[in-house]
PDB file of C-alpha atoms and ligand atoms in Angstrom:
ATOM      1  CA  MET A 213    -147.049  22.134  36.841  1.00 78.00           C
ATOM      2  CA  LYS A 214    -145.086  22.107  33.569  1.00 92.00           C
ATOM      3  CA  ALA A 215    -144.774  18.597  32.137  1.00 96.00           C
ATOM      4  CA  LYS A 216    -141.021  18.186  32.574  1.00 97.00           C
ATOM      5  CA  LYS A 217    -141.146  19.482  36.147  1.00 97.00           C
ATOM      6  CA  GLU A 218    -143.810  16.897  36.867  1.00 98.00           C
ATOM      7  CA  TRP A 219    -141.697  14.091  35.341  1.00 98.00           C
ATOM      8  CA  VAL A 220    -138.725  15.151  37.476  1.00 98.00           C
ATOM      9  CA  ALA A 221    -140.924  15.230  40.583  1.00 98.00           C
ATOM     10  CA  MET A 222    -142.205  11.727  39.760  1.00 98.00           C
ATOM     11  CA  ALA A 223    -138.649  10.363  39.373  1.00 98.00           C
ATOM     12  CA  GLN A 224    -137.616  11.931  42.684  1.00 98.00           C
ATOM     13  CA  ALA A 225    -140.730  10.763  44.550  1.00 98.00           C
ATOM     14  CA  VAL A 226    -140.470   7.143  43.419  1.00 98.00           C
ATOM     15  CA  MET A 227    -136.930   6.912  44.840  1.00 98.00           C
ATOM     16  CA  ASP A 228    -138.600   6.104  48.185  1.00 98.00           C
ATOM     17  CA  GLN A 229    -139.592   2.746  46.697  1.00 98.00           C
ATOM     18  CA  ALA A 230    -136.049   1.795  45.681  1.00 99.00           C
ATOM     19  CA  TYR A 231    -134.995  -1.588  47.082  1.00 99.00           C
ATOM     20  CA  VAL A 232    -131.407  -0.789  48.057  1.00 98.00           C
ATOM     21  CA  PRO A 233    -130.424  -2.753  51.203  1.00 98.00           C
ATOM     22  CA  TYR A 234    -126.858  -3.212  49.908  1.00 98.00           C
ATOM     23  CA  SER A 235    -125.814   0.070  48.319  1.00 98.00           C
ATOM     24  CA  HIS A 236    -128.205   2.447  50.123  1.00 98.00           C
ATOM     25  CA  PHE A 237    -128.082   4.377  46.843  1.00 98.00           C
ATOM     26  CA  PRO A 238    -131.670   4.938  45.701  1.00 98.00           C
ATOM     27  CA  VAL A 239    -132.387   5.926  42.107  1.00 99.00           C
ATOM     28  CA  GLY A 240    -135.721   6.867  40.539  1.00 99.00           C
ATOM     29  CA  ALA A 241    -136.753   7.111  36.914  1.00 99.00           C
ATOM     30  CA  CYS A 242    -139.729   8.395  34.968  1.00 99.00           C
ATOM     31  CA  LEU A 243    -140.171   7.292  31.358  1.00 98.00           C
ATOM     32  CA  VAL A 244    -142.653   9.179  29.173  1.00 98.00           C
ATOM     33  CA  THR A 245    -144.315   7.573  26.164  1.00 98.00           C
ATOM     34  CA  GLN A 246    -145.043   9.502  22.965  1.00 98.00           C
ATOM     35  CA  GLU A 247    -148.656   9.696  24.130  1.00 98.00           C
ATOM     36  CA  GLY A 248    -147.690  11.075  27.532  1.00 98.00           C
ATOM     37  CA  GLN A 249    -148.137   7.920  29.598  1.00 98.00           C
ATOM     38  CA  LEU A 250    -145.722   7.750  32.533  1.00 98.00           C
ATOM     39  CA  PHE A 251    -143.811   4.694  33.743  1.00 99.00           C
ATOM     40  CA  THR A 252    -141.747   5.069  36.896  1.00 99.00           C
ATOM     41  CA  GLY A 253    -138.934   2.767  37.994  1.00 99.00           C
ATOM     42  CA  VAL A 254    -136.551   2.222  40.877  1.00 99.00           C
ATOM     43  CA  ASN A 255    -133.389   0.210  41.354  1.00 98.00           C
ATOM     44  CA  ILE A 256    -134.020  -3.255  42.748  1.00 98.00           C
ATOM     45  CA  GLU A 257    -131.008  -4.947  44.278  1.00 98.00           C
ATOM     46  CA  ASN A 258    -130.286  -8.577  45.097  1.00 98.00           C
ATOM     47  CA  ALA A 259    -128.134 -10.409  47.648  1.00 98.00           C
ATOM     48  CA  SER A 260    -126.215 -11.792  44.652  1.00 98.00           C
ATOM     49  CA  TYR A 261    -125.422  -8.136  43.699  1.00 97.00           C
ATOM     50  CA  GLY A 262    -125.044  -8.825  39.971  1.00 97.00           C
ATOM     51  CA  LEU A 263    -128.772  -9.323  39.508  1.00 97.00           C
ATOM     52  CA  THR A 264    -129.466  -5.713  40.457  1.00 98.00           C
ATOM     53  CA  ASN A 265    -131.808  -3.917  38.081  1.00 98.00           C
ATOM     54  CA  CYS A 266    -131.267  -0.180  37.692  1.00 98.00           C
ATOM     55  CA  ALA A 267    -134.131   2.294  37.990  1.00 99.00           C
ATOM     56  CA  GLU A 268    -134.170   3.342  34.331  1.00 98.00           C
ATOM     57  CA  ARG A 269    -134.138  -0.255  33.129  1.00 98.00           C
ATOM     58  CA  THR A 270    -137.018  -1.033  35.486  1.00 99.00           C
ATOM     59  CA  ALA A 271    -139.024   1.822  33.949  1.00 99.00           C
ATOM     60  CA  ILE A 272    -138.193   0.757  30.380  1.00 99.00           C
ATOM     61  CA  PHE A 273    -139.000  -2.903  31.065  1.00 98.00           C
ATOM     62  CA  LYS A 274    -142.273  -1.992  32.777  1.00 98.00           C
ATOM     63  CA  ALA A 275    -143.319   0.051  29.742  1.00 99.00           C
ATOM     64  CA  VAL A 276    -142.266  -2.545  27.169  1.00 98.00           C
ATOM     65  CA  SER A 277    -144.025  -5.298  29.104  1.00 98.00           C
ATOM     66  CA  GLU A 278    -147.186  -3.161  28.978  1.00 98.00           C
ATOM     67  CA  GLY A 279    -146.928  -2.928  25.199  1.00 98.00           C
ATOM     68  CA  GLN A 280    -145.377   0.568  25.022  1.00 98.00           C
ATOM     69  CA  THR A 281    -142.297   1.036  22.850  1.00 98.00           C
ATOM     70  CA  ALA A 282    -142.489   4.671  21.644  1.00 98.00           C
ATOM     71  CA  PHE A 283    -140.903   7.098  24.096  1.00 98.00           C
ATOM     72  CA  GLN A 284    -140.312  10.848  24.187  1.00 98.00           C
ATOM     73  CA  HIS A 285    -138.371  11.436  27.414  1.00 98.00           C
ATOM     74  CA  LEU A 286    -136.605   9.780  30.334  1.00 99.00           C
ATOM     75  CA  VAL A 287    -135.769  11.330  33.691  1.00 99.00           C
ATOM     76  CA  ILE A 288    -133.259   9.676  36.054  1.00 99.00           C
ATOM     77  CA  ALA A 289    -132.860  11.074  39.576  1.00 99.00           C
ATOM     78  CA  GLY A 290    -130.337  10.229  42.276  1.00 98.00           C
ATOM     79  CA  ASN A 291    -129.278  11.468  45.700  1.00 98.00           C
ATOM     80  CA  THR A 292    -126.064  12.585  44.058  1.00 98.00           C
ATOM     81  CA  GLU A 293    -124.024  15.795  44.282  1.00 98.00           C
ATOM     82  CA  THR A 294    -124.035  16.168  40.496  1.00 98.00           C
ATOM     83  CA  PRO A 295    -126.677  14.939  38.011  1.00 98.00           C
ATOM     84  CA  ILE A 296    -126.610  11.131  38.075  1.00 98.00           C
ATOM     85  CA  SER A 297    -124.672   9.243  35.421  1.00 98.00           C
ATOM     86  CA  PRO A 298    -126.433   6.137  34.082  1.00 98.00           C
ATOM     87  CA  CYS A 299    -124.446   2.891  33.875  1.00 98.00           C
ATOM     88  CA  GLY A 300    -123.280   1.369  30.605  1.00 98.00           C
ATOM     89  CA  ALA A 301    -125.850  -1.441  30.636  1.00 98.00           C
ATOM     90  CA  CYS A 302    -128.682   1.073  30.928  1.00 98.00           C
ATOM     91  CA  ARG A 303    -127.243   3.201  28.106  1.00 98.00           C
ATOM     92  CA  GLN A 304    -127.315   0.110  25.882  1.00 98.00           C
ATOM     93  CA  VAL A 305    -130.949  -0.597  26.836  1.00 98.00           C
ATOM     94  CA  MET A 306    -131.836   3.051  26.118  1.00 98.00           C
ATOM     95  CA  ALA A 307    -130.200   2.689  22.687  1.00 98.00           C
ATOM     96  CA  GLU A 308    -132.417  -0.342  22.029  1.00 98.00           C
ATOM     97  CA  PHE A 309    -135.727   1.334  22.806  1.00 98.00           C
ATOM     98  CA  CYS A 310    -135.228   5.087  22.475  1.00 98.00           C
ATOM     99  CA  ALA A 311    -134.482   7.267  19.452  1.00 98.00           C
ATOM    100  CA  PRO A 312    -130.875   8.545  19.285  1.00 98.00           C
ATOM    101  CA  ASP A 313    -132.077  12.147  19.667  1.00 98.00           C
ATOM    102  CA  MET A 314    -134.413  11.454  22.599  1.00 98.00           C
ATOM    103  CA  GLN A 315    -133.713  13.693  25.571  1.00 98.00           C
ATOM    104  CA  VAL A 316    -132.669  12.235  28.899  1.00 98.00           C
ATOM    105  CA  THR A 317    -132.817  14.455  31.983  1.00 98.00           C
ATOM    106  CA  LEU A 318    -130.301  13.600  34.702  1.00 99.00           C
ATOM    107  CA  VAL A 319    -131.045  15.040  38.142  1.00 98.00           C
ATOM    108  CA  SER A 320    -129.001  15.509  41.327  1.00 98.00           C
ATOM    109  CA  LYS A 321    -130.136  15.509  44.960  1.00 98.00           C
ATOM    110  CA  GLU A 322    -130.642  19.282  44.928  1.00 98.00           C
ATOM    111  CA  GLY A 323    -132.455  19.218  41.597  1.00 97.00           C
ATOM    112  CA  GLN A 324    -129.518  20.275  39.424  1.00 98.00           C
ATOM    113  CA  VAL A 325    -130.240  19.083  35.892  1.00 98.00           C
ATOM    114  CA  ARG A 326    -128.158  17.918  32.959  1.00 98.00           C
ATOM    115  CA  GLU A 327    -129.809  17.197  29.606  1.00 98.00           C
ATOM    116  CA  MET A 328    -128.288  14.703  27.202  1.00 98.00           C
ATOM    117  CA  THR A 329    -129.531  12.729  24.232  1.00 98.00           C
ATOM    118  CA  VAL A 330    -129.402   8.940  24.079  1.00 98.00           C
ATOM    119  CA  GLN A 331    -126.744   9.252  21.372  1.00 98.00           C
ATOM    120  CA  GLU A 332    -124.627  11.564  23.526  1.00 98.00           C
ATOM    121  CA  LEU A 333    -124.838   9.038  26.354  1.00 98.00           C
ATOM    122  CA  LEU A 334    -123.798   6.158  24.087  1.00 98.00           C
ATOM    123  CA  PRO A 335    -122.107   7.228  20.852  1.00 98.00           C
ATOM    124  CA  TYR A 336    -121.425   4.692  18.086  1.00 97.00           C
ATOM    125  CA  SER A 337    -123.742   2.205  19.800  1.00 97.00           C
ATOM    126  CA  PHE A 338    -124.385  -1.366  18.707  1.00 96.00           C
ATOM    127  CA  THR A 339    -127.979  -1.613  17.484  1.00 96.00           C
ATOM    128  CA  ASP A 340    -130.192  -3.847  15.338  1.00 95.00           C
ATOM    129  CA  GLY A 341    -128.773  -2.190  12.228  1.00 95.00           C
ATOM    130  CA  ASP A 342    -125.413  -3.778  12.989  1.00 96.00           C
ATOM    131  CA  LEU A 343    -126.805  -7.298  12.831  1.00 96.00           C
ATOM    132  CA  PRO A 344    -126.618  -9.248   9.560  1.00 95.00           C
ATOM    133  CA  ARG A 345    -129.973  -9.608   7.824  1.00 87.00           C
ATOM    134  CA  GLY A 346    -131.109 -13.220   7.578  1.00 69.00           C
TER     135      GLY A 346
HETATM  136  N1  THU B 235    -128.118   2.646  39.670  1.00 61.99           N
HETATM  137  C1  THU B 235    -129.291   2.923  39.021  1.00 61.99           C
HETATM  138  O1  THU B 235    -130.347   2.400  39.370  1.00 61.99           O
HETATM  139  N2  THU B 235    -129.252   3.803  37.981  1.00 61.99           N
HETATM  140  C2  THU B 235    -128.152   4.519  37.616  1.00 61.99           C
HETATM  141  O2  THU B 235    -128.244   5.326  36.695  1.00 61.99           O
HETATM  142  C3  THU B 235    -126.869   4.309  38.318  1.00 61.99           C
HETATM  143  C4  THU B 235    -126.822   3.181  39.281  1.00 61.99           C
HETATM  144  C5  THU B 235    -128.180   1.764  40.856  1.00 61.99           C
HETATM  145  C6  THU B 235    -127.636   0.373  40.738  1.00 61.99           C
HETATM  146  C7  THU B 235    -127.368   0.041  42.193  1.00 61.99           C
HETATM  147  O3  THU B 235    -128.567  -0.404  42.813  1.00 61.99           O
HETATM  148  C8  THU B 235    -126.998   1.375  42.823  1.00 61.99           C
HETATM  149  O4  THU B 235    -127.461   2.369  41.922  1.00 61.99           O
HETATM  150  C9  THU B 235    -125.504   1.558  43.081  1.00 61.99           C
HETATM  151  O5  THU B 235    -124.773   1.223  41.963  1.00 61.99           O
END
């Protein structure tokens, strides 16, 4: 199987593990390191709602907590009619850890795909370069 097809399949398969008792809206993600290591993630909800962690943030946090910070691709898959649209918080986290030109593949229920870069998802983002140097 071609690499990207495999990453999409991983993101779709992991959706089964989503913890979504409140929204019943499972999302799966597959983050690929520069070296080709794969980190999957699902959304994990909470009775307090606001503590919900989205699938793509789960994947990014899993990778970073395992010492990986160089990424080449992210796939996000939902049971949606059109390719899923990541939330603003996740776009900000992507901007923190992923290069502006990194490709993100957004996938719908039927496998329809939309490709966007991190910069296209969050233009004029606030990053470490905006902080004063101490
Ligand atoms: N969600 C994600 O996990 N990723 C997205 O890209 C969009 C939204 C989750 C959060 C919540 O558990 C559910 O989808 C409904 O908002």
